[in-house]
XYZ file of C-alpha atoms in Angstrom:
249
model
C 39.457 -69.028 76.390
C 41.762 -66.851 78.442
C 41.321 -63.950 80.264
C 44.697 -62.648 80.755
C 43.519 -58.814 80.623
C 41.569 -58.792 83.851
C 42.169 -57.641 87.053
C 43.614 -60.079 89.554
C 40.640 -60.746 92.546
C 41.988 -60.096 96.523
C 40.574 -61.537 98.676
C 40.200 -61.313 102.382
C 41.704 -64.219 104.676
C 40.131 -64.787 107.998
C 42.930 -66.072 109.563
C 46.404 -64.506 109.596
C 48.496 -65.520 106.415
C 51.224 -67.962 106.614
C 54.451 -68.066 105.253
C 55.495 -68.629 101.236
C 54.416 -71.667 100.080
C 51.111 -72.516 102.798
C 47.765 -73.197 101.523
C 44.954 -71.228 102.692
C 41.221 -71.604 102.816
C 39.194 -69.178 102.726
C 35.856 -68.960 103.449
C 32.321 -69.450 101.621
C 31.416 -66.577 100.453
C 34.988 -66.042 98.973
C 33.997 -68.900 96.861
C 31.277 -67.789 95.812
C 32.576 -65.079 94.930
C 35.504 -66.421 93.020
C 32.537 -68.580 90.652
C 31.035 -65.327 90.006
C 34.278 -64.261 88.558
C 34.392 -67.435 86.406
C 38.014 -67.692 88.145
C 39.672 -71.547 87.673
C 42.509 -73.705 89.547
C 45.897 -71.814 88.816
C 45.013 -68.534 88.388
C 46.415 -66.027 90.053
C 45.022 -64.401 93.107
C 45.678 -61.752 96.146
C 45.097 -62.255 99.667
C 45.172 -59.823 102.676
C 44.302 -60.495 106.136
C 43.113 -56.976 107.409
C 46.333 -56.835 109.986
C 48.863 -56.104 107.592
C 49.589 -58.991 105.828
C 49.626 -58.796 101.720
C 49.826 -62.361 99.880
C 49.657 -63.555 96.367
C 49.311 -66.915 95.371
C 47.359 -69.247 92.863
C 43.727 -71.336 93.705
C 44.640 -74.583 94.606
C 41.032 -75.669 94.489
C 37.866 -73.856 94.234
C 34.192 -76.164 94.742
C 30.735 -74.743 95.662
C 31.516 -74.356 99.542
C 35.697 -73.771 99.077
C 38.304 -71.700 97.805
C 41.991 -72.783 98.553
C 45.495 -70.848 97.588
C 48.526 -71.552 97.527
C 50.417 -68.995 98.678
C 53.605 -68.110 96.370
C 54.679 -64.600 98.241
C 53.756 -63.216 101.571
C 55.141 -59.394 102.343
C 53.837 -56.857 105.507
C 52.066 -53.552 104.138
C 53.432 -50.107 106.338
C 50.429 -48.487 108.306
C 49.158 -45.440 107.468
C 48.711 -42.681 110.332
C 45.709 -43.798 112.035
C 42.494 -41.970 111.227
C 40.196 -42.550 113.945
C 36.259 -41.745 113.224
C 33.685 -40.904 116.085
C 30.677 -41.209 113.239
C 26.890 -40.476 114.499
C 24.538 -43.340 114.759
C 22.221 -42.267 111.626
C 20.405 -43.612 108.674
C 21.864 -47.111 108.017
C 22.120 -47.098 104.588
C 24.464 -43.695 104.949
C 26.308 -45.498 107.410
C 26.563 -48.176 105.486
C 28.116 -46.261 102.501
C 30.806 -44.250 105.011
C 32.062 -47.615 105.983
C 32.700 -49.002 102.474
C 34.244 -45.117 101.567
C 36.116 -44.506 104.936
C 38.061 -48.035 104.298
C 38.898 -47.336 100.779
C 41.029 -43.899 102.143
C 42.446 -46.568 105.041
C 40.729 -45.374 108.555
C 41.927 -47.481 111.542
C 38.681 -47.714 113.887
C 35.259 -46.925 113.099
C 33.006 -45.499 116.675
C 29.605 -44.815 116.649
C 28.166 -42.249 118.723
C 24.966 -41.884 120.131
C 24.284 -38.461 119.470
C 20.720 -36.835 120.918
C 19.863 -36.571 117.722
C 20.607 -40.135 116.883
C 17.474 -41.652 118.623
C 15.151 -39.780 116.127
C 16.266 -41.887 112.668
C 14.294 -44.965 111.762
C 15.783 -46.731 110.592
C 18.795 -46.394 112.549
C 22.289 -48.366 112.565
C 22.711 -50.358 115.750
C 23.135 -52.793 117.599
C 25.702 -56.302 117.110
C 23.310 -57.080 113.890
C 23.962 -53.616 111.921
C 27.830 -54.517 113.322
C 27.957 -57.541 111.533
C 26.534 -55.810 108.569
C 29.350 -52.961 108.892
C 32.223 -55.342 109.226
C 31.326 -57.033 106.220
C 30.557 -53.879 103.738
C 34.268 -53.277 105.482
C 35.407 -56.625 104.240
C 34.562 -56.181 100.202
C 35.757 -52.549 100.380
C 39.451 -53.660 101.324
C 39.309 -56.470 98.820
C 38.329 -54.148 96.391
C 40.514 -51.473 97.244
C 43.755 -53.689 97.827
C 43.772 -52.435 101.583
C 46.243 -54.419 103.864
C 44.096 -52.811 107.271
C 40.364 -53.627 107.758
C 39.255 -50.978 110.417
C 38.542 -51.807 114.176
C 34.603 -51.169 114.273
C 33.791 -51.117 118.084
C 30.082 -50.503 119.515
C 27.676 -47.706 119.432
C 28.265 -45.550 122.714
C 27.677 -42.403 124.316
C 29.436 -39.393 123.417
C 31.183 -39.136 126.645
C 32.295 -42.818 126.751
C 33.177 -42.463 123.002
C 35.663 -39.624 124.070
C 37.082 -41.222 126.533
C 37.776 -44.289 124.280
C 40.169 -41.886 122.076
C 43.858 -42.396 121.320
C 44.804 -39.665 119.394
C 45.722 -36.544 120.345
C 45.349 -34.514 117.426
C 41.375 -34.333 117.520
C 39.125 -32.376 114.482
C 35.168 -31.893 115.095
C 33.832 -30.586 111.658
C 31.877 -27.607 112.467
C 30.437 -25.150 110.503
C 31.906 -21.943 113.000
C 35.747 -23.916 112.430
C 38.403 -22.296 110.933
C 38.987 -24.291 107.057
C 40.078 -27.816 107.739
C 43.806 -28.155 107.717
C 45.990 -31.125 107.815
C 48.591 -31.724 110.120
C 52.005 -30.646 109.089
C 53.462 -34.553 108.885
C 51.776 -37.711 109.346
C 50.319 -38.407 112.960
C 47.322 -40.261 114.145
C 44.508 -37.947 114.257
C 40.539 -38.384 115.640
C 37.986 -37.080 113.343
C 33.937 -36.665 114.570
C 30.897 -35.302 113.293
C 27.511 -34.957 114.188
C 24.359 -36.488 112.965
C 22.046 -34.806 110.329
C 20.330 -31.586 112.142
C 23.675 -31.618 113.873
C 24.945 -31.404 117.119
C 22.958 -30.412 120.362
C 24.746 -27.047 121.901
C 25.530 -28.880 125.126
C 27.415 -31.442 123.012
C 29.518 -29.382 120.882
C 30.564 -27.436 124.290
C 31.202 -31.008 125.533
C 33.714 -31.876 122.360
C 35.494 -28.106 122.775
C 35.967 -28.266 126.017
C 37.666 -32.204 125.858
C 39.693 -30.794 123.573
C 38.771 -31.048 120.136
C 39.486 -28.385 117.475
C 36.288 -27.390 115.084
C 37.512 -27.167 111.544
C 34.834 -26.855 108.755
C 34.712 -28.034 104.983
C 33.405 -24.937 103.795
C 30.231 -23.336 103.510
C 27.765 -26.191 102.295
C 25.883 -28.072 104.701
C 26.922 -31.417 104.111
C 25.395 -34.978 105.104
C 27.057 -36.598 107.560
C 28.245 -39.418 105.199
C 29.357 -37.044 102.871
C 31.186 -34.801 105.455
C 32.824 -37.704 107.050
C 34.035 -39.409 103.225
C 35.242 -35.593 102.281
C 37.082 -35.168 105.512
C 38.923 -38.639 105.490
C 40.045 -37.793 102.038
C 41.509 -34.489 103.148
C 43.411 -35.845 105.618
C 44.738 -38.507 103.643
C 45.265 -37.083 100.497
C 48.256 -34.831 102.534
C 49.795 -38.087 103.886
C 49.115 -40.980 101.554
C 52.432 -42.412 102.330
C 53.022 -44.987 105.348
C 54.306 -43.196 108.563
C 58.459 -43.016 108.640
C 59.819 -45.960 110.583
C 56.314 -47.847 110.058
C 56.818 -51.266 109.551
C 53.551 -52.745 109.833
């Protein structure tokens, strides 16, 4: 029986995609996957390789343990403006769930932050384990979502070692004492943080303004942090949903 009114599967390749007309396997759990699907041999599939690489093709050969395609099209995807998130170390479920959101609306690198209030939550996301566990929530989100960029996810730090780690210049604390949260005029890479739930220690927010970040608020709700972070992103990214001019990958 066909199924030629369902949506074709993407898939994430963990290895960068070759050219037109390459075979390439991908790993187990793709495989898996694909037999949940009830997908066969010549169907049509999608590939990305979280760098910028978009493929379609058709599976070549698909067993318990391995899923091959064929690759019939290879094309780069244009990067977004980089959205760079300094989120707290918190409750790692919420974590968990700003990942998966945050790579749907295409951030560029995820930082943890070991905010005072951070050591308090039990349990709490840390460590190369929880890492693992972000990365791969990362992974299905961008297959889902069709995403051509999975997000850099670097270690949990210190606030003032997470600062100093920041590229972009253009830097947004949400804040409740902020003026409404406004996004830049055109598309430019922009740093977003926010504290952990019972918010930031004084000391800390002076420590943000006085590095030079800009407090900007999301109105007058207290918000989780997940939920602040997810609304923010989408903010942003709603004003610029287009790839940066001259962007070519």
């Amino acid at each position: 029986m066909e199924r030629r009114d369902r949506a074709v599967a993407t898939f994430l390749a963990s290895a960068p995609l070759g050219e037109a007309g390459t075979t390439i396997d991908l790993p187990e759990e793709a495989a898996h996957h694909a037999r949940v699907r009830r997908l066969e041999v010549g169907e049509a599939v999608r590939l990305t390789d979280g760098a910028g690489m978009r493929g379609a093709g058709t599976i070549a050969l698909l067993t318990k343990s391995r899923l091959a395609v064929q690759l019939t099209e290879v094309e780069p995807a244009a990067a977004l403006s980089p959205i760079e998130l300094l989120v707290p170390v918190g409750d790692r479920d919420r974590m968990l769930w700003l990942a998966e959101k945050c790579t749907e609306l295409g951030i560029a690198r995820w930082t943890p932050v070991l905010f005072h209030r951070s050591r308090s939550v039990t349990p709490r996301g840390e460590g190369e384990g929880f890492r693992a566990k972000v990365r791969a929530r990362m992974a299905a989100a961008l297959e889902q979502s069709g995403g051509a960029w999975l997000p850099e996810v670097l270690p949990e730090r210190p606030l003032g070692e997470a600062l100093a780690a920041v590229g972009a210049s253009r830097r947004l604390l949400l804040d409740a004492g902020g003026e409404p949260l406004r996004p830049p005029a055109a598309p430019e890479p922009v740093a977003l943080c926010f504290g952990p739930e019972g918010g930031l220690e004084p000391e800390e927010r002076e420590q943000l303004l006085a590095a030079g970040w800009v407090a900007a608020t999301l109105g007058t709700n207290t918000l989780r942090f997940e939920t602040a972070g997810i609304a923010a992103v989408a903010v942003l990214r709603a004003a610029h949903p287009r790839p940066m001019e001259g962007s070519d990958g």
